[in-house]
XYZ file of C-alpha atoms in Angstrom:
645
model
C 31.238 -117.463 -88.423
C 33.628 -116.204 -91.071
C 32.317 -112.872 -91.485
C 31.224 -110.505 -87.867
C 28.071 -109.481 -90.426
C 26.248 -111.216 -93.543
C 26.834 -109.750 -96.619
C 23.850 -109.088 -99.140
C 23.702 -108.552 -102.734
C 21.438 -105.494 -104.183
C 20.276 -105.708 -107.778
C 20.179 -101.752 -108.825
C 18.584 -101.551 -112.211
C 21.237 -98.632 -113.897
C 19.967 -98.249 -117.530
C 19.129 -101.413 -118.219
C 22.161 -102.720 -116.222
C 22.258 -104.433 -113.603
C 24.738 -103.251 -110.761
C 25.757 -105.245 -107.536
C 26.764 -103.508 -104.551
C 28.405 -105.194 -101.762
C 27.698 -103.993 -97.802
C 31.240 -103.113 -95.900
C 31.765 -104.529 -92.338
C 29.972 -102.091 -89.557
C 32.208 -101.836 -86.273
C 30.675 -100.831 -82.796
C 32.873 -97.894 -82.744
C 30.739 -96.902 -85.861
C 27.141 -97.471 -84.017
C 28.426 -95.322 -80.855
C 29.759 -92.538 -82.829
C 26.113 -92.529 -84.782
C 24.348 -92.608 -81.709
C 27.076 -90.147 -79.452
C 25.851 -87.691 -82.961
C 21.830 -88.098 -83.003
C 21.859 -87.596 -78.988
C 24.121 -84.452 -79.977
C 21.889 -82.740 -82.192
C 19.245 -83.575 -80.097
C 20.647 -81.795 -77.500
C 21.448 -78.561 -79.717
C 18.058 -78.517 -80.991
C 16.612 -78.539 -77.648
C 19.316 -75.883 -76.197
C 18.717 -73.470 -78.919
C 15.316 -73.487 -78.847
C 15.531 -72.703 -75.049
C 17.670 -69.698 -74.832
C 15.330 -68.251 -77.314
C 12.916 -68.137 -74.865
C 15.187 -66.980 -72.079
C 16.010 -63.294 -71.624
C 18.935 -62.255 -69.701
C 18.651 -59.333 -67.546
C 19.860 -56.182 -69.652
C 21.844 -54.377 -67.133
C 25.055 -53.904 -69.064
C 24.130 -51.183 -70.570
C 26.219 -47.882 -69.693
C 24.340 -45.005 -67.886
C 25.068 -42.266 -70.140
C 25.580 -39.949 -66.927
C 28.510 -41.490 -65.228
C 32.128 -39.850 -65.737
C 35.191 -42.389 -65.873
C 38.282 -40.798 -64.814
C 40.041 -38.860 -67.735
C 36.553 -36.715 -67.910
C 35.446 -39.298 -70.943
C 31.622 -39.921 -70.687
C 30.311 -43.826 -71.405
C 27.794 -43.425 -74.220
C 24.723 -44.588 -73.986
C 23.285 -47.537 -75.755
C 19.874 -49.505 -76.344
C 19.799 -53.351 -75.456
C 20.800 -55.153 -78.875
C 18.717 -58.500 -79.176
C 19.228 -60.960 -81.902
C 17.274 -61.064 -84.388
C 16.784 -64.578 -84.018
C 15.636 -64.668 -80.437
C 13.267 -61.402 -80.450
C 9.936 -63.109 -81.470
C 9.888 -65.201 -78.362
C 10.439 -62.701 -76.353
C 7.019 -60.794 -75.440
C 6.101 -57.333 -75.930
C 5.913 -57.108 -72.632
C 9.661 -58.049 -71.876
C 10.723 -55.939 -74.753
C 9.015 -52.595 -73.359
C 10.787 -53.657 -69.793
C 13.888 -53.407 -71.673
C 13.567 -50.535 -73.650
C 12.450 -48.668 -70.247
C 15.694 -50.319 -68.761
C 18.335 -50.090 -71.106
C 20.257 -47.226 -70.103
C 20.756 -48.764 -66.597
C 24.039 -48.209 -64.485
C 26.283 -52.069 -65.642
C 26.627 -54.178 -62.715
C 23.181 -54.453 -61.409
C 21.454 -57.060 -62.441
C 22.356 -59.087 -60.072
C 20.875 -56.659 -57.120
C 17.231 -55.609 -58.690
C 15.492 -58.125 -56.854
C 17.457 -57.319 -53.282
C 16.482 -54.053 -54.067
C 12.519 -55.081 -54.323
C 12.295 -55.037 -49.830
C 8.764 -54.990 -50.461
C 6.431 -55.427 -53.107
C 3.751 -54.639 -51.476
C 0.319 -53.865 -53.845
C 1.229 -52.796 -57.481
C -1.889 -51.732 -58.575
C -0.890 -47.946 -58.232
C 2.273 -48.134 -59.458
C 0.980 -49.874 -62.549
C -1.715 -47.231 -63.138
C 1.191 -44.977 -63.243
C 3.138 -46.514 -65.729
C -0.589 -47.058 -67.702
C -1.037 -43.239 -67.551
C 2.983 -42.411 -68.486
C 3.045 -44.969 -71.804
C -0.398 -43.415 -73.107
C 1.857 -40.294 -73.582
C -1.087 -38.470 -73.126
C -1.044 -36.244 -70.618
C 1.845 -34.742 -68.501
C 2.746 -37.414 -65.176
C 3.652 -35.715 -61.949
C 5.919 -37.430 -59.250
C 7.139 -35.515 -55.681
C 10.226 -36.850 -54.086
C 9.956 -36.283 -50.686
C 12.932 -36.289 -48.274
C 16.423 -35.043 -46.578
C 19.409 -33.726 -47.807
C 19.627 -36.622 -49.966
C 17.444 -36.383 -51.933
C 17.760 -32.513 -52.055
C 21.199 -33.870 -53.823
C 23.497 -32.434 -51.262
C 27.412 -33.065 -52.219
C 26.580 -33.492 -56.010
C 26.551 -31.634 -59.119
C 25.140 -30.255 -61.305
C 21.425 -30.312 -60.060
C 20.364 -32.700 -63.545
C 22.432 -35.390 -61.293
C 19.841 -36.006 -58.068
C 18.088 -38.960 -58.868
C 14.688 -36.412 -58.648
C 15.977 -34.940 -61.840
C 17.098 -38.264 -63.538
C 13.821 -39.657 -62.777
C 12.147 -36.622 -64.654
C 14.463 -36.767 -67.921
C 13.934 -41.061 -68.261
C 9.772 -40.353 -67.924
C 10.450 -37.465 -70.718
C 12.697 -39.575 -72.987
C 10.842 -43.191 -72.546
C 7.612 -41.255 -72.875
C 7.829 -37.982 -74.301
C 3.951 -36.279 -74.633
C 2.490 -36.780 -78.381
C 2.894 -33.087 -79.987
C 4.839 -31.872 -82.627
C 6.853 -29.670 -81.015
C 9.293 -30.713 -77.712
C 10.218 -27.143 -77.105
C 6.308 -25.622 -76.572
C 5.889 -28.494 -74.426
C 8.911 -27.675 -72.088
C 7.904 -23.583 -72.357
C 4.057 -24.588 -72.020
C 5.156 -27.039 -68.749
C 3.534 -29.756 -71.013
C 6.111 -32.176 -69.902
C 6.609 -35.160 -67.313
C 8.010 -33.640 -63.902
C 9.299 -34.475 -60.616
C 8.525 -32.043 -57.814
C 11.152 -32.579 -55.563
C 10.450 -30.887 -51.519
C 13.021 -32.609 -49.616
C 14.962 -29.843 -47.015
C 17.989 -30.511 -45.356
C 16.960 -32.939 -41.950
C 13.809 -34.176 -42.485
C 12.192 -36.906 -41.330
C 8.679 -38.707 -41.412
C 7.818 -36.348 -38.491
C 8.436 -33.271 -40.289
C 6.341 -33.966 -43.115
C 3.802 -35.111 -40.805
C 3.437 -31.632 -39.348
C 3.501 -29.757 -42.377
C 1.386 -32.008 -44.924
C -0.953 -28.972 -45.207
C 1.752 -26.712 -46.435
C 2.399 -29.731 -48.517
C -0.545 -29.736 -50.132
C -0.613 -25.569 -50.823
C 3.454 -26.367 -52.093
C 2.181 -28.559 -54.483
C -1.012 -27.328 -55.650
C 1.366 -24.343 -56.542
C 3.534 -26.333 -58.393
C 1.274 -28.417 -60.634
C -2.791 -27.979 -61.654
C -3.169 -32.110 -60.907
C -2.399 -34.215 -58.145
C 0.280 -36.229 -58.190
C 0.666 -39.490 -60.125
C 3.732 -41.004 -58.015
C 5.333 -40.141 -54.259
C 8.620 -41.119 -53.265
C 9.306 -41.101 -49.660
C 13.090 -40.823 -48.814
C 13.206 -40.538 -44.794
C 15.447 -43.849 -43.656
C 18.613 -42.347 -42.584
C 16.670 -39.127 -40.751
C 13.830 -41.001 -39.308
C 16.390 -42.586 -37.091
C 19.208 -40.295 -36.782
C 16.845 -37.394 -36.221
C 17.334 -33.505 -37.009
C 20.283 -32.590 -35.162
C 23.459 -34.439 -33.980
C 26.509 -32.491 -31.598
C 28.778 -34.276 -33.797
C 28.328 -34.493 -37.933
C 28.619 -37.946 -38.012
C 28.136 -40.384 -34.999
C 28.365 -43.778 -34.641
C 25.404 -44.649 -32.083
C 24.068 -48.221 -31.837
C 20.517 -48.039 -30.132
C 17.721 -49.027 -32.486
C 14.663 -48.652 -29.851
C 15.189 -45.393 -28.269
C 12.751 -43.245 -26.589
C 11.411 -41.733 -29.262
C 10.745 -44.723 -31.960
C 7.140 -45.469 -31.375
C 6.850 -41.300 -31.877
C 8.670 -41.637 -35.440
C 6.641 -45.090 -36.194
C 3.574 -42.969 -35.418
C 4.293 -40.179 -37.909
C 4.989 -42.573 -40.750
C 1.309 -44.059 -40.270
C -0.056 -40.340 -40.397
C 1.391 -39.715 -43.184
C 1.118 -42.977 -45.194
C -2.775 -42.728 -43.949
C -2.905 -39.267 -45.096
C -1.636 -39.512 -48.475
C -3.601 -42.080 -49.314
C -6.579 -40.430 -48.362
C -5.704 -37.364 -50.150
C -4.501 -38.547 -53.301
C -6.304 -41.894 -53.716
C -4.412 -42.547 -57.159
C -1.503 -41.901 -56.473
C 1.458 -44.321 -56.564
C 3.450 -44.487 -53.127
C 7.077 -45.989 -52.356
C 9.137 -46.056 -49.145
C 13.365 -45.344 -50.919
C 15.263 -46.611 -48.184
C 18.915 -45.282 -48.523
C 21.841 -45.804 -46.042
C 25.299 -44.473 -45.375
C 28.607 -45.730 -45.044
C 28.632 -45.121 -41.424
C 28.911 -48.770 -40.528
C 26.867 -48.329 -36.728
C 24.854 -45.855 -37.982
C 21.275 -47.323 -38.175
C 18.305 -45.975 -40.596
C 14.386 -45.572 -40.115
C 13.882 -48.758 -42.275
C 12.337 -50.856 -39.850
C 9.804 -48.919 -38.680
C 9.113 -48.085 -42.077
C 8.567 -51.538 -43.038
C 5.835 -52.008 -40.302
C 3.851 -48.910 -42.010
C 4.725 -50.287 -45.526
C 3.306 -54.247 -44.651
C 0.428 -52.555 -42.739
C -0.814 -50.631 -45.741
C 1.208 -52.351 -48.580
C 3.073 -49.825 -49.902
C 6.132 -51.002 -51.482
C 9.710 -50.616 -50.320
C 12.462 -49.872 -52.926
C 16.041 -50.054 -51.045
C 19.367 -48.763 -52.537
C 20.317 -50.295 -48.744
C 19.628 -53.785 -49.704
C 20.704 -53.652 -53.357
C 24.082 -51.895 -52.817
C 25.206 -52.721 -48.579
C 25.196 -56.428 -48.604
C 28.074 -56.134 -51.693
C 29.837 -53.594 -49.750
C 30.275 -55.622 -46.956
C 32.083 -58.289 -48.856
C 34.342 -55.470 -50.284
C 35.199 -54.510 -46.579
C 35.890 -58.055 -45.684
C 38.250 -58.704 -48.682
C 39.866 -55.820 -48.565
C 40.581 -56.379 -44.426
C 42.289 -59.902 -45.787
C 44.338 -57.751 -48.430
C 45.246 -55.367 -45.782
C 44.231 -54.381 -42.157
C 45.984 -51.376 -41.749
C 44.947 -49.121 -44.767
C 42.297 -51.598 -46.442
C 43.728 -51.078 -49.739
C 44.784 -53.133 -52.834
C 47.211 -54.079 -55.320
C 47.234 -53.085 -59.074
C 46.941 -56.723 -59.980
C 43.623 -56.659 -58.521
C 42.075 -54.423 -61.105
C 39.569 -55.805 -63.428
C 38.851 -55.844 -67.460
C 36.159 -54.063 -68.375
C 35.549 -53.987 -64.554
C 34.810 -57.390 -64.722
C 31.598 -57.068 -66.792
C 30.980 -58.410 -69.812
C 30.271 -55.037 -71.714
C 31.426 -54.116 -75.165
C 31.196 -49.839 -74.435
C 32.906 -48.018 -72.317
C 35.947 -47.577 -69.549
C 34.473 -48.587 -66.369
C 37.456 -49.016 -64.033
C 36.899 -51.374 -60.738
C 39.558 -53.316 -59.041
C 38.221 -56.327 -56.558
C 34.384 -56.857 -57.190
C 32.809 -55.932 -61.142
C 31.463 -52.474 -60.953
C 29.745 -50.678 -59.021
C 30.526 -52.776 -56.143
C 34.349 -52.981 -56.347
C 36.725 -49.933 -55.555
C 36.827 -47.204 -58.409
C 39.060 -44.005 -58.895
C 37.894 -41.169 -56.962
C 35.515 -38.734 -59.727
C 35.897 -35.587 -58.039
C 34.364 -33.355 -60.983
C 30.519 -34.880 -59.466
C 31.480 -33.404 -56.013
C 30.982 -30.051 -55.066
C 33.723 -27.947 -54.294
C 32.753 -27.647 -50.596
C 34.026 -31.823 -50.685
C 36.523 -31.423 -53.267
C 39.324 -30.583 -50.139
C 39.556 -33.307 -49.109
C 38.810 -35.478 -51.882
C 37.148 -38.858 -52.050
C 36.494 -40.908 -48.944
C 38.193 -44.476 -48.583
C 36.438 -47.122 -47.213
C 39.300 -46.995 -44.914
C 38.355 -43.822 -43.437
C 34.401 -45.020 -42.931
C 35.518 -47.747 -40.811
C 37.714 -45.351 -38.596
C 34.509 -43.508 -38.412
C 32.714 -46.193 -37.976
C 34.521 -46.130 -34.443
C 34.305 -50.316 -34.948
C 37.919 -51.090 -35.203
C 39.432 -51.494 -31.851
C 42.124 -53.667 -32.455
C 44.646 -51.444 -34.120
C 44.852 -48.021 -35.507
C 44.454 -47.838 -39.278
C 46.301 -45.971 -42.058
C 44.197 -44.077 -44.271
C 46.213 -41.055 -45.336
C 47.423 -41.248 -49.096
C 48.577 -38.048 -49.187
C 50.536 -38.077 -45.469
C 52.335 -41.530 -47.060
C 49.770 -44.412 -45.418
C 49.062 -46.367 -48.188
C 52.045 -48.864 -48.817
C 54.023 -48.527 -51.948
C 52.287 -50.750 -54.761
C 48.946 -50.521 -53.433
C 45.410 -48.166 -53.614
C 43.088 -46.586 -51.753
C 39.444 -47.741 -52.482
C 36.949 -45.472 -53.395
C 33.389 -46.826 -53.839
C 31.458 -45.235 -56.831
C 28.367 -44.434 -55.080
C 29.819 -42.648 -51.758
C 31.926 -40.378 -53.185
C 31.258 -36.881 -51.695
C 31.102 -38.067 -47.877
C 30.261 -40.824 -45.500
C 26.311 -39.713 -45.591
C 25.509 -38.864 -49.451
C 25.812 -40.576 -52.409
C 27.726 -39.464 -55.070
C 26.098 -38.887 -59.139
C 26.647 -42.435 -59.468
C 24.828 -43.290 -56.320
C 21.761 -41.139 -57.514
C 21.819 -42.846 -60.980
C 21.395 -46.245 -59.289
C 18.933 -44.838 -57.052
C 17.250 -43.758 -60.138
C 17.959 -47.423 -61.898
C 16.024 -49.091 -58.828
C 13.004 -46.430 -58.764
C 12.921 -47.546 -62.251
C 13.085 -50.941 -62.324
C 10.046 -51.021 -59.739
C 8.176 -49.067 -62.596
C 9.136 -51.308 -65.373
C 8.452 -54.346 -63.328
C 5.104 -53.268 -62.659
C 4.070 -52.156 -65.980
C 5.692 -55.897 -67.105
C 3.630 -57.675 -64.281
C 0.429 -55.882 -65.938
C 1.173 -56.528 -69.132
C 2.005 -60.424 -68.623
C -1.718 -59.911 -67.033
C -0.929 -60.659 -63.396
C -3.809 -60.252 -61.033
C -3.939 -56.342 -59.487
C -6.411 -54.774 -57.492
C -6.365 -51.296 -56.475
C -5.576 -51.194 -52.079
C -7.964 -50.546 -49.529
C -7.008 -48.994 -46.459
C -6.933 -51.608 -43.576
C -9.379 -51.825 -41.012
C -7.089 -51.043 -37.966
C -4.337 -48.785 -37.334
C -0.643 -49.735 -36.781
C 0.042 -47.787 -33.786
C -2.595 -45.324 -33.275
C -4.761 -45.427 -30.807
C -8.128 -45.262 -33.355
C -8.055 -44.064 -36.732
C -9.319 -40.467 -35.786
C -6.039 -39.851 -34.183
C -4.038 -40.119 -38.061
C -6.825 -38.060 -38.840
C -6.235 -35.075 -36.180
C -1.892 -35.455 -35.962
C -1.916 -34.739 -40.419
C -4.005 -31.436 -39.839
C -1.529 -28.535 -38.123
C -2.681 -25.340 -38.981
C 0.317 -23.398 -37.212
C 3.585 -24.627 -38.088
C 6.539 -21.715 -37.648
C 10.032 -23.240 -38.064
C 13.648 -21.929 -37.848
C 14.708 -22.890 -41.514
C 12.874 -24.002 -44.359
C 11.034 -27.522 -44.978
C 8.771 -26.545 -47.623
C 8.360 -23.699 -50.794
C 6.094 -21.819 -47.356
C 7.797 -20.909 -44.706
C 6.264 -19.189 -41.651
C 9.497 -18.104 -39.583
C 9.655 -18.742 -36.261
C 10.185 -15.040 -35.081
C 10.036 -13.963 -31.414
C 7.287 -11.622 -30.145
C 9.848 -8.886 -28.980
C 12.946 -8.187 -30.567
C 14.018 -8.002 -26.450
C 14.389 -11.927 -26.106
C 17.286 -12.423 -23.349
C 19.943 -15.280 -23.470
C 18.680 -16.795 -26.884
C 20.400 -16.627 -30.184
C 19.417 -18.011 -33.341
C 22.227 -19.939 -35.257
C 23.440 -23.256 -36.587
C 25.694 -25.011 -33.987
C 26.272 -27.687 -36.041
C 29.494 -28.584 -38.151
C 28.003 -27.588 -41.512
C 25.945 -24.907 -40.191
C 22.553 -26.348 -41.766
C 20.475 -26.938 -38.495
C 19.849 -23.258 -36.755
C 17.834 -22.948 -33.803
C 17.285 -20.448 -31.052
C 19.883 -21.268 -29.037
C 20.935 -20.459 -25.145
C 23.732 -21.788 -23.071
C 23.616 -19.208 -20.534
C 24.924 -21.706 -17.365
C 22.942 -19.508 -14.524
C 19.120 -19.873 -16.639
C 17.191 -17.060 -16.957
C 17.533 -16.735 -20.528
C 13.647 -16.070 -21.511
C 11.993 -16.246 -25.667
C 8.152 -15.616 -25.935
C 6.650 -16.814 -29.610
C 3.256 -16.276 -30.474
C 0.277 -18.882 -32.272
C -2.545 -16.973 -34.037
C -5.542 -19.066 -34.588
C -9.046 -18.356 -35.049
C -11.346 -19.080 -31.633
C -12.395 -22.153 -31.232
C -12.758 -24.622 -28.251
C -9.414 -26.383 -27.948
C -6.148 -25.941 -30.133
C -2.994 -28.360 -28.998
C 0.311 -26.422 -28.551
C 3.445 -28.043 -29.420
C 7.562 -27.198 -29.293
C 10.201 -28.786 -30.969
C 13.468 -29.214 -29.416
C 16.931 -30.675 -29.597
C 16.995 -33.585 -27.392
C 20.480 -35.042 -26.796
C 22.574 -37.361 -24.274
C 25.015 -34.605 -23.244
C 25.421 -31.330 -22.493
C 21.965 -30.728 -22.388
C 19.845 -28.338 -19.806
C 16.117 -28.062 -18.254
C 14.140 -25.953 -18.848
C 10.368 -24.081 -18.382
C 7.562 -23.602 -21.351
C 4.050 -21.547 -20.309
C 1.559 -20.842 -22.845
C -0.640 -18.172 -21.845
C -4.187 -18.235 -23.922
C -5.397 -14.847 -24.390
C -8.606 -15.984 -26.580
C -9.732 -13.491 -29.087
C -7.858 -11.239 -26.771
C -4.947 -10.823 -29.495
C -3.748 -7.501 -28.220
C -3.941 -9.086 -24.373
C -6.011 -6.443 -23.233
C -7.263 -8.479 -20.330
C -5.201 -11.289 -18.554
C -4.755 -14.949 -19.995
C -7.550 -17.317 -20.074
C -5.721 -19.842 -18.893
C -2.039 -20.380 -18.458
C -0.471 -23.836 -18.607
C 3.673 -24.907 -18.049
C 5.407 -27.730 -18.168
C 8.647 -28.353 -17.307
C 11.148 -30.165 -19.585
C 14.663 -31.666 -19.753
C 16.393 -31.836 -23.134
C 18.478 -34.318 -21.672
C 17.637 -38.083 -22.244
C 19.736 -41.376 -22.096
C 19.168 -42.593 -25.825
C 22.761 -42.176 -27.724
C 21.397 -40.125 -30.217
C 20.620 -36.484 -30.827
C 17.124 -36.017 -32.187
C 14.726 -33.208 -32.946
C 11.331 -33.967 -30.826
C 8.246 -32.704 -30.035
C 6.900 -31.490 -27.002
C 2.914 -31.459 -26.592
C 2.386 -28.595 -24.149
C -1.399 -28.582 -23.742
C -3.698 -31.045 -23.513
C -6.348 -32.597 -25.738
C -8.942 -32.952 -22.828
C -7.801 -29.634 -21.363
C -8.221 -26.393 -23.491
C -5.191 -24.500 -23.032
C -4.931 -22.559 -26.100
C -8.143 -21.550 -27.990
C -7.453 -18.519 -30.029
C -4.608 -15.990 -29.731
C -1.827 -18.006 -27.760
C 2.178 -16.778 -26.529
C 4.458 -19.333 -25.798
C 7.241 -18.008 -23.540
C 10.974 -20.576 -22.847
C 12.618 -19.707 -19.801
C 15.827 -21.475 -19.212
C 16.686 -23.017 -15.684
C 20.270 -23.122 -14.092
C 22.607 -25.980 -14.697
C 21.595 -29.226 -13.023
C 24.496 -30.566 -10.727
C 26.342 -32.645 -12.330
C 25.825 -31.837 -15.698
C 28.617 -30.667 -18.470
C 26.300 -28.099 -20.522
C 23.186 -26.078 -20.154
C 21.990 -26.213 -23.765
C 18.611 -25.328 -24.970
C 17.658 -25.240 -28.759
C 14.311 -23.925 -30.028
C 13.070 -25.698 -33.397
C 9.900 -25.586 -34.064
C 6.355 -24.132 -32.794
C 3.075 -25.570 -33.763
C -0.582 -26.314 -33.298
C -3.787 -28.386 -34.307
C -7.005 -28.940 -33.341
C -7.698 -31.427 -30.058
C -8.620 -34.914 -30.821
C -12.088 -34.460 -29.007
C -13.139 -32.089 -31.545
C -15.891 -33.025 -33.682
């Protein structure tokens, strides 16, 4: 062939004239470039009309709270959507954001970590149905230790308890025309926050009564939403001889006993407050071998399907990874170079002077932001993670360097400071308590989203069996104390546990701890003798169970004697005891921790108080062989005996 294609000849009628156009040559390289196009904007028309129905997660948003060094505050912002992509996106998504968009940056990629459990959200979406009909005012309790009492931060309006309670209030403020008679009238959203300084599951176990009377005081409706914040006590316990320890037993002797009060009171609040919204907060502390109460709470939570939020899983796995890169960077002081700091902490945000070196922010190391630490931390300023591996006592292999100030950290480098664990190795700092707020939040928000996208919820039913109890009546019997006098306070009441006499021998009442928070009475007398009577006033009645609390530890402990003497009616013990019952104890045990527990003195079968009731310590001499002849007094209380009808 002469030609690679046949020419043709058109006839074009032009205005009477007729026109003849000749065809040029088409090369292959042509055809492929035609099709390499068509396939091209096939492609783009598909891709574009796929990211308009994808949403990315809208956690780089700046929490308006957090403090960048200089004293600048990030300013807070709403999550900007095009134009072009919001109508695919549901309502539904769109109110998630909204609720979301002042999150701490650098999340996103922890929310679900942070979802342990879902467990049934039924109640928690009823919650967030009752909160966006801005209708009436929503009432949450945080529940918990010194954590969640905000210890180590300021000012108060940075404890998650009080972020929680400004995001209801802003998201959804009540419909009246004036904010201000609201806030004077208490016609606002609140959180009633109870947590005391050592508390654990078994605390609030003994004193859910008084936590009923607390709240009632506090608010003229039950609550909407409870937050449970008990990991790092429930395993740690009340009382430790040093501040922080670094014991490694998970099943000690008293487990099953802390297991036990976390049914009673799971069981009880849903049988009080049969509306209400409950969630397990599992935090943790930087205490590498220090172990929480999560597990056993997760046996409750499964059992009864309450969910789990954890700031533990969210925020630990990351700093893990920051420990182990910064041990590669250095061994000796764990510390960085200033290459290794990050633009715009490595986020892709377009607000804002968030500084992180290593890992994006909040899981990288950050410059210490000692104006959110109380000035009772501010000595020795922010903790490395350098110095919460020494503590960790885990490093055996050399001796580490962690002393800015005395010249440790080679020349060049930096000490890292983690955001969240600013204040000390146990507490989180104001950034910590934001996040803690971001996850409580993001539970909500999912929930209300879940609803909304109209996923299948049914309200809970209480299971059929216990957990641990022996029979349902015993949950029952351990949430109904009707004497509970204590040595410092757990709760707005406080019945003070005062001696009979103001003659007590040998016992003292003070803190013996290292930041003087944990009084008890207290006698070391080495020879015994040392003798404390208290008293329990209850109407008569067949059979009231007496119990003590004490410090048990793994050194330095002593034995000692308790006798309750039940005088009846008899309250001015005109006529000798009923009956008198003793029982000897040790406050000495082999489980590696130090750990308030309870001691039942009478029995259940056995009536051995039944009205007026003394309860008289005496201390024992030194056992042979033993370093310490300590005896602390915590806690006296009584209910009713299981047999009871």
């Amino acid at each position: 062939m002469k030609h690679a294609l046949m020419q043709h000849r058109n006839k074009v009628r032009n205005g009477g004239t007729i026109i003849q156009a000749r065809s040029t040559p088409v090369t292959s390289w042509q055809i492929l470039f035609a099709l390499v196009f068509l396939v091209s904007c096939t492609y783009m028309i598909y891709m574009h009309k796929m990211l308009s129905l994808i949403h990315c997660d809208s956690s780089t948003n700046i929490n308006n709270s957090i403090t960048v060094p200089g004293g600048r505050k990030l300013p807070s912002s709403t999550n900007t959507i095009p134009s072009s992509t919001t109508t695919t996106i549901s309502q539904c998504q769109l109110e998630y954001n909204r609720l979301t968009s002042k999150q701490t940056p650098g999340l996103s990629s922890v929310l679900r970590q942070s979802e342990a459990w879902i467990g049934n959200q039924y109640r928690l979406a009823q919650t967030m149905k009752a909160l966006s009909s801005q209708q009436r005012p929503i009432v949450a309790v945080v529940a918990g230790g010194s954590i969640s009492l905000g210890h180590g931060v300021q000012p108060d309006e940075a404890r998650y308890a009080d972020r929680l309670e400004a995001w209801m209030n802003e998201m959804y403020p009540l419909q009246t025309s004036n904010k201000q008679d609201n806030k004077e009238n208490n016609q606002q959203h609140k959180v009633i926050n109870v947590a005391a300084h050592g508390a654990d599951m078994c605390a609030m176990a003994k004193r859910l009564n008084i936590l009923y009377s607390d709240l009632s005081t506090q608010s003229n409706q039950e609550p909407d939403f409870i937050i449970l914040e008990f990991a790092v006590n429930d395993y740690q316990g009340q009382d430790h001889i040093i501040t922080v320890d670094s014991k490694t037993s998970v099943f000690f002797n008293g487990f099953k006993e802390l297991v036990l009060c976390a049914e009673v009171v799971i069981y009880s609040l849903m049988k009080k407050y049969p509306n209400a919204a409950i969630m397990f907060l599992e935090m943790q502390t930087a205490i590498a071998t220090r172990k929480t109460g999560a597990l056993l709470h997760m046996g409750i939570a499964t059992h009864y399907h309450i969910p789990v939020i954890s700031y533990a899983e969210a925020l630990f796995p990351p700093f893990w990874r920051l420990v182990e890169r910064l041990e590669q960077m250095d061994k000796q002081s764990y510390s960085f170079e200033k290459n290794n700091w990050l633009p715009k902490a490595g986020l892709d945000v377009n607000h804002g002077n968030i500084s992180s070196a290593v890992f994006p922010y909040p899981h990288g190391c950050s410059p210490c932001q000692l104006e959110h630490i109380i000035p009772q931390f501010r000595g020795g300023g922010c903790k490395s993670i350098c110095t919460f591996m020494e503590r960790s006592n885990i490093i055996h292999d050399r001796k580490l360097k962690c002393n800015a100030k005395k010249g440790d950290i080679p020349e060049g480098r930096y000490e890292c400071s983690v955001p969240f664990l600013a204040p000390d190795a146990i507490h989180p700092s104001a950034v910590g308590h934001a996040i803690a707020k971001d996850l409580i939040v993001h539970a909500l928000a999912n929930a209300q989203r879940s609803s909304c996208q109209g996923k299948s919820m049914e309200k809970d039913v209480m299971p059929l069996t216990t957990f641990v109890a022996n029979v349902v009546k015993e949950l029952g019997v351990r949430s109904d104390y009707l004497v509970v006098k204590d040595v410092a306070r757990v709760f707005t009441r406080w019945d003070k546990l005062l001696p009979v006499s103001p003659n007590h021998e040998g016992f003292t009442l003070y803190a013996d701890d290292g930041l003087k928070q944990r009084p008890g009475w207290i006698s070391t007398e080495p020879n015994g003798g040392s003798q404390i009577t208290f008293s329990v006033e209850l109407q008569q009645a067949e059979c009231y169970v007496v119990y003590v609390a004490i410090l048990r530890s793994y050194v330095g402990m002593g034995t000692f004697r308790i006798k309750v003497s039940d005088f009846g009616s008899d309250v001015k013990k005109q006529k000798p005891p009923i009956k008198i019952t003793t029982k000897e104890v040790d406050g000495l045990w082999s489980s590696p921790i130090s750990v308030w527990s309870d001691v039942q003195i009478t029995e259940d079968t056995i009536p051995g108080c039944t009205g007026y009731c003394e309860v008289t310590i005496t201390t024992n001499p030194t056992e042979k062989g033993r370093e310490g002849n300590k005896v602390k007094i915590l806690t006296v209380s009584a209910r009713r005996c299981s047999n009871q009808t």
